[in-house]
Amino acid sequence: MIIVIGSINLDLIAKVDRLPSPGETVGGSAFTTAPGGKGANQALAAARAGASVRMVGAVGRDSFAAEALALLRDGKVDLSGVAETHASTGTALIMVADDGENIIAVVPGANASVVPGDLSKAFLKKGDVVLLQNEIPLATVDAALDQARAAGAITVLNTAPFQGQAAGFLDKADYVVANETEFDLYGEALSLQGRDRAARMRDFAGKTGRTVVVTLGGDGVMAATPSDFLAVAARKITPVDTVGAGDTFNAGILASLHEQGLLTKAAISGLSKDAIHNALALGAKAAAVTVSRAGANPPWRHEIA
């Protein structure tokens, strides 16, 4: 089972011709609401890709909670680990321009109340896969990595959003997934060596024995393991909305490794270059479908066959 420990939001989305400059007001053409949060997005994407998924997180006792959880319920995600709190349900205020680019402000609300004590709801066991992000308290992320390792589970840490303190526990995750900006910032924090990003990725993988994946937007994705390095080109599409692309990519990687029978502790230490390439390619294909339509709306497995 994939256990996602992370954020659950309701996205409030305004469509605009272009993103505003500081202090500028721009007109909008449409307003919508949609379930969101990096944790919930990744849980939904993994479930739609065919995995069994449990969500661990928190929502408020407010009118936003039901809508924030609606797609997870429809996707048959196990919500027994989702608590109701007196804080408001997390929200993300999003502006999306005609070219698909966006800016986002996140109000964590109930997500800030996900504490290490809540991790018992994950029911971690050997062979599980734990997927984490940095939209819940970092102490909880750190504790989850420790508890997952003790249980014999595999861990995947999506480093978004960047938080400098997270640099101290990146090496606890079996897989680290970052976008190019996040990786460069963590590289500075960790004093990684190398004249370019690829070299610094190799340095991280070599020093930690972990696999690091860095997404490059329209330029594709790169991955470094302790013994290999590879790159996969992006699929050429015209984006409609880039919200949720990274979350879908992460879930696509896991779906591919699961289908290849490689989501085990024994397998991850010796993944072949072909296996990694297949996983990155499926993640990129899934993300391409997501950005081709409005909202964080990940594809079902048959859409990325």
Coordinates of C-alpha atoms in Angstrom, one line a residue:
M1 CA 0.0 0.0 0.0
I2 CA 1.0 3.6 -0.6
I3 CA 0.6 5.8 2.5
V4 CA 0.6 9.5 1.8
I5 CA 1.3 11.6 4.8
G6 CA 0.7 15.2 3.8
S7 CA -1.5 18.2 3.1
I8 CA -5.2 18.4 2.2
N9 CA -6.4 21.8 0.8
L10 CA -9.2 23.3 -1.1
D11 CA -7.9 25.3 -4.0
L12 CA -9.4 28.7 -4.8
I13 CA -8.5 29.3 -8.5
A14 CA -8.7 32.5 -10.5
K15 CA -8.0 32.4 -14.2
V16 CA -6.2 35.5 -15.5
D17 CA -4.8 36.7 -18.8
R18 CA -1.4 37.1 -17.2
L19 CA 0.1 37.0 -13.8
P20 CA 0.2 40.4 -12.0
S21 CA 3.4 42.3 -11.1
P22 CA 3.8 43.4 -7.4
G23 CA 1.1 45.9 -6.5
E24 CA -0.8 45.4 -9.7
T25 CA -4.4 44.4 -10.1
V26 CA -5.4 42.3 -13.1
G27 CA -8.8 41.2 -14.3
G28 CA -9.9 37.6 -14.1
S29 CA -12.0 35.6 -16.5
A30 CA -13.1 32.7 -14.3
F31 CA -13.2 31.4 -10.7
T32 CA -13.4 27.8 -9.6
T33 CA -12.7 25.7 -6.5
A34 CA -11.1 22.3 -6.5
P35 CA -9.6 19.8 -4.1
G36 CA -5.9 20.2 -3.7
G37 CA -2.8 20.1 -1.4
K38 CA 0.3 18.2 -2.4
G39 CA -0.5 15.3 -0.2
A40 CA -4.1 14.9 -1.5
N41 CA -3.0 15.5 -5.1
Q42 CA -0.4 12.7 -4.9
A43 CA -2.8 10.4 -3.1
L44 CA -5.4 10.9 -5.8
A45 CA -2.9 10.5 -8.6
A46 CA -1.6 7.3 -7.2
A47 CA -5.1 5.9 -6.7
R48 CA -6.1 6.8 -10.2
A49 CA -3.0 5.1 -11.5
G50 CA -4.2 1.9 -9.9
A51 CA -2.5 1.8 -6.4
S52 CA -4.1 1.1 -3.0
V53 CA -3.7 4.3 -1.1
R54 CA -4.2 5.5 2.5
M55 CA -4.2 9.3 3.3
V56 CA -3.0 10.6 6.6
G57 CA -3.7 14.3 7.3
A58 CA -6.2 16.7 8.7
V59 CA -9.1 18.9 7.7
G60 CA -11.2 21.4 9.5
R61 CA -14.8 21.1 10.7
D62 CA -16.0 23.6 8.0
S63 CA -17.7 23.8 4.7
F64 CA -14.4 23.4 2.8
A65 CA -13.6 19.9 4.2
A66 CA -16.2 17.9 2.3
E67 CA -15.1 19.4 -1.0
A68 CA -11.4 19.0 -0.2
L69 CA -12.0 15.2 0.4
A70 CA -14.5 14.6 -2.4
L71 CA -12.2 13.3 -5.1
L72 CA -10.2 11.2 -2.7
R73 CA -13.5 9.5 -1.7
D74 CA -14.4 9.0 -5.3
G75 CA -11.0 7.5 -6.0
K76 CA -11.5 5.0 -3.2
V77 CA -8.6 6.4 -1.1
D78 CA -8.6 5.1 2.5
L79 CA -9.4 8.2 4.6
S80 CA -9.3 6.5 8.0
G81 CA -6.1 8.5 8.8
V82 CA -7.6 11.9 8.2
A83 CA -8.5 13.8 11.3
E84 CA -11.0 16.6 11.8
T85 CA -9.6 19.6 13.8
H86 CA -10.9 22.9 15.0
A87 CA -8.5 24.7 12.6
S88 CA -9.8 25.7 9.2
T89 CA -9.3 23.3 6.2
G90 CA -6.1 24.3 4.4
T91 CA -6.5 26.6 1.4
A92 CA -4.4 27.5 -1.6
L93 CA -5.1 30.8 -3.4
I94 CA -4.0 30.2 -7.0
M95 CA -3.9 32.5 -10.1
V96 CA -3.4 30.7 -13.4
A97 CA -2.4 32.7 -16.5
D98 CA -3.4 31.9 -20.1
D99 CA 0.1 30.4 -20.7
G100 CA -0.5 27.9 -17.9
E101 CA 1.9 29.4 -15.4
N102 CA 0.7 30.1 -11.9
I103 CA 1.4 31.7 -8.6
I104 CA 0.2 30.2 -5.3
A105 CA -0.3 31.3 -1.7
V106 CA -1.0 28.5 0.8
V107 CA -2.7 28.9 4.2
P108 CA -2.0 25.6 6.0
G109 CA -4.9 25.6 8.4
A110 CA -5.5 22.1 9.7
N111 CA -2.4 20.8 7.9
A112 CA -0.3 22.5 10.6
S113 CA -1.9 20.3 13.2
V114 CA -0.6 17.1 11.7
V115 CA 1.9 16.0 14.4
P116 CA 4.1 13.0 15.0
G117 CA 1.5 11.5 17.3
D118 CA -0.9 11.2 14.3
L119 CA 1.5 8.8 12.5
S120 CA 0.0 5.8 14.3
K121 CA -2.9 6.2 11.9
A122 CA -0.6 5.3 9.0
F123 CA -0.4 1.6 10.3
L124 CA 3.0 1.3 8.7
K125 CA 4.3 -2.1 7.9
K126 CA 7.1 -3.7 5.9
G127 CA 6.7 -3.3 2.2
D128 CA 4.5 -0.2 2.4
V129 CA 5.5 2.9 0.5
V130 CA 5.4 6.2 2.4
L131 CA 5.1 9.4 0.3
L132 CA 5.8 12.7 2.0
Q133 CA 6.0 16.4 1.2
N134 CA 6.9 19.6 3.1
E135 CA 3.4 21.1 3.5
I136 CA 2.9 19.7 7.0
P137 CA 5.2 20.4 9.9
L138 CA 8.8 19.3 9.2
A139 CA 9.0 17.6 12.6
T140 CA 6.2 15.3 11.4
V141 CA 8.0 14.6 8.1
D142 CA 11.2 13.8 9.9
A143 CA 9.4 11.5 12.4
A144 CA 7.6 9.8 9.5
L145 CA 10.9 9.0 7.8
D146 CA 12.2 7.5 11.0
Q147 CA 9.1 5.4 11.7
A148 CA 8.9 4.2 8.1
R149 CA 12.5 3.1 8.1
A150 CA 11.9 1.2 11.4
A151 CA 8.9 -0.5 9.9
G152 CA 10.8 -1.6 6.8
A153 CA 8.8 0.7 4.5
I154 CA 10.1 2.5 1.5
T155 CA 10.1 6.3 1.6
V156 CA 9.7 9.0 -1.1
L157 CA 10.2 12.6 -0.1
N158 CA 8.9 15.3 -2.4
T159 CA 10.9 18.4 -1.2
A160 CA 8.2 20.9 -2.1
P161 CA 7.9 23.6 -0.9
F162 CA 11.5 24.3 -0.2
Q163 CA 12.3 24.7 3.5
G164 CA 15.9 25.0 4.5
Q165 CA 15.6 22.9 7.6
A166 CA 14.5 19.9 5.6
A167 CA 18.1 19.6 4.2
G168 CA 18.9 17.9 7.5
F169 CA 16.8 14.8 6.7
L170 CA 16.9 14.4 2.9
D171 CA 19.3 11.5 3.3
K172 CA 16.7 9.6 5.3
A173 CA 14.5 9.1 2.2
D174 CA 15.0 6.3 -0.2
Y175 CA 13.9 8.6 -3.1
V176 CA 14.2 12.4 -3.1
V177 CA 12.2 14.2 -5.7
A178 CA 12.7 18.0 -6.2
N179 CA 12.2 20.5 -8.9
E180 CA 15.3 22.3 -10.3
T181 CA 14.9 25.4 -8.0
E182 CA 14.4 23.3 -4.9
F183 CA 17.4 21.1 -5.7
D184 CA 19.7 24.0 -6.3
L185 CA 18.7 25.5 -2.9
Y186 CA 19.2 22.3 -1.1
G187 CA 22.5 21.8 -2.9
E188 CA 23.7 25.1 -1.4
A189 CA 22.4 24.1 2.0
L190 CA 24.2 20.8 1.8
S191 CA 27.4 22.2 0.1
L192 CA 27.1 19.7 -2.7
Q193 CA 30.0 19.6 -5.0
G194 CA 30.0 19.9 -8.8
R195 CA 30.2 22.4 -11.6
D196 CA 26.6 21.9 -12.7
R197 CA 23.3 20.5 -11.5
A198 CA 24.0 17.0 -12.8
A199 CA 27.3 16.8 -11.0
R200 CA 25.7 17.9 -7.8
M201 CA 23.0 15.3 -8.2
R202 CA 25.7 12.6 -8.6
D203 CA 27.4 14.0 -5.5
F204 CA 24.2 13.7 -3.4
A205 CA 23.5 10.2 -4.6
G206 CA 27.1 9.1 -4.1
K207 CA 27.3 10.5 -0.5
T208 CA 23.9 9.3 0.7
G209 CA 23.4 6.1 -1.3
R210 CA 20.0 7.5 -2.3
T211 CA 18.2 8.2 -5.6
V212 CA 17.5 11.8 -6.4
V213 CA 15.1 12.9 -9.2
V214 CA 15.0 16.5 -10.4
T215 CA 12.2 17.8 -12.6
L216 CA 13.1 20.5 -15.2
G217 CA 9.6 21.6 -16.4
G218 CA 9.6 21.7 -20.1
D219 CA 13.2 20.4 -20.3
G220 CA 12.3 17.0 -18.8
V221 CA 13.7 15.2 -15.8
M222 CA 17.0 13.9 -14.6
A223 CA 17.8 11.2 -12.0
A224 CA 20.9 10.1 -10.2
T225 CA 21.5 6.9 -8.3
P226 CA 24.8 5.9 -6.6
S227 CA 25.8 4.2 -9.8
D228 CA 23.9 5.7 -12.7
F229 CA 22.6 9.0 -14.2
L230 CA 20.0 9.5 -16.8
A231 CA 17.7 12.1 -18.3
V232 CA 14.3 11.9 -19.9
A233 CA 13.0 14.5 -22.3
A234 CA 9.6 16.2 -21.6
R235 CA 6.6 15.5 -23.8
K236 CA 6.0 18.5 -26.0
I237 CA 2.5 19.9 -25.3
T238 CA 0.8 23.3 -24.8
P239 CA 0.0 23.6 -21.1
V240 CA -3.4 24.6 -20.0
D241 CA -2.7 24.6 -16.2
T242 CA 0.5 23.5 -14.5
V243 CA -1.1 23.1 -11.1
G244 CA -0.6 19.5 -9.8
A245 CA 1.9 18.5 -12.5
G246 CA 4.7 17.7 -10.0
D247 CA 2.3 15.8 -7.8
T248 CA 1.1 13.6 -10.7
F249 CA 4.7 13.0 -11.8
N250 CA 5.6 11.6 -8.3
A251 CA 2.6 9.3 -8.3
G252 CA 3.4 8.2 -11.9
I253 CA 6.9 7.1 -10.8
L254 CA 5.5 5.0 -8.0
A255 CA 2.9 3.5 -10.2
S256 CA 5.5 2.4 -12.7
L257 CA 7.8 0.9 -10.0
H258 CA 4.8 -0.9 -8.5
E259 CA 3.8 -2.4 -11.9
Q260 CA 7.4 -3.5 -12.4
G261 CA 7.4 -5.2 -9.0
L262 CA 10.2 -2.9 -7.8
L263 CA 8.7 -1.2 -4.8
T264 CA 10.7 -3.4 -2.3
K265 CA 13.7 -2.6 -0.1
A266 CA 15.7 -5.3 -1.9
A267 CA 14.9 -3.9 -5.3
I268 CA 15.5 -0.2 -4.7
S269 CA 19.1 -0.6 -4.0
G270 CA 19.8 -2.1 -7.4
L271 CA 17.3 -0.6 -9.8
S272 CA 18.4 -0.9 -13.4
K273 CA 18.7 2.1 -15.7
D274 CA 15.8 0.7 -17.8
A275 CA 13.5 0.5 -14.7
I276 CA 14.3 4.0 -13.7
H277 CA 13.8 5.3 -17.3
N278 CA 10.4 3.5 -17.4
A279 CA 9.3 5.1 -14.1
L280 CA 10.4 8.6 -15.2
A281 CA 8.7 8.2 -18.6
L282 CA 5.4 7.2 -17.0
G283 CA 5.6 10.0 -14.5
A284 CA 6.3 12.5 -17.3
K285 CA 3.4 11.1 -19.4
A286 CA 1.0 11.4 -16.5
A287 CA 2.1 14.9 -15.7
A288 CA 1.6 15.9 -19.4
V289 CA -2.0 14.8 -19.2
T290 CA -2.5 16.8 -16.0
V291 CA -1.2 20.0 -17.5
S292 CA -3.3 19.6 -20.6
R293 CA -6.5 20.3 -18.6
A294 CA -7.6 22.6 -15.9
G295 CA -7.0 22.0 -12.2
A296 CA -5.0 19.4 -10.4
N297 CA -6.8 16.6 -12.3
P298 CA -4.5 13.6 -12.6
P299 CA -5.2 10.9 -15.2
W300 CA -6.6 7.4 -14.7
R301 CA -4.3 4.5 -15.6
H302 CA -6.0 3.9 -18.9
E303 CA -5.2 7.4 -20.0
I304 CA -1.5 6.8 -19.7
A305 CA -1.4 3.3 -21.1

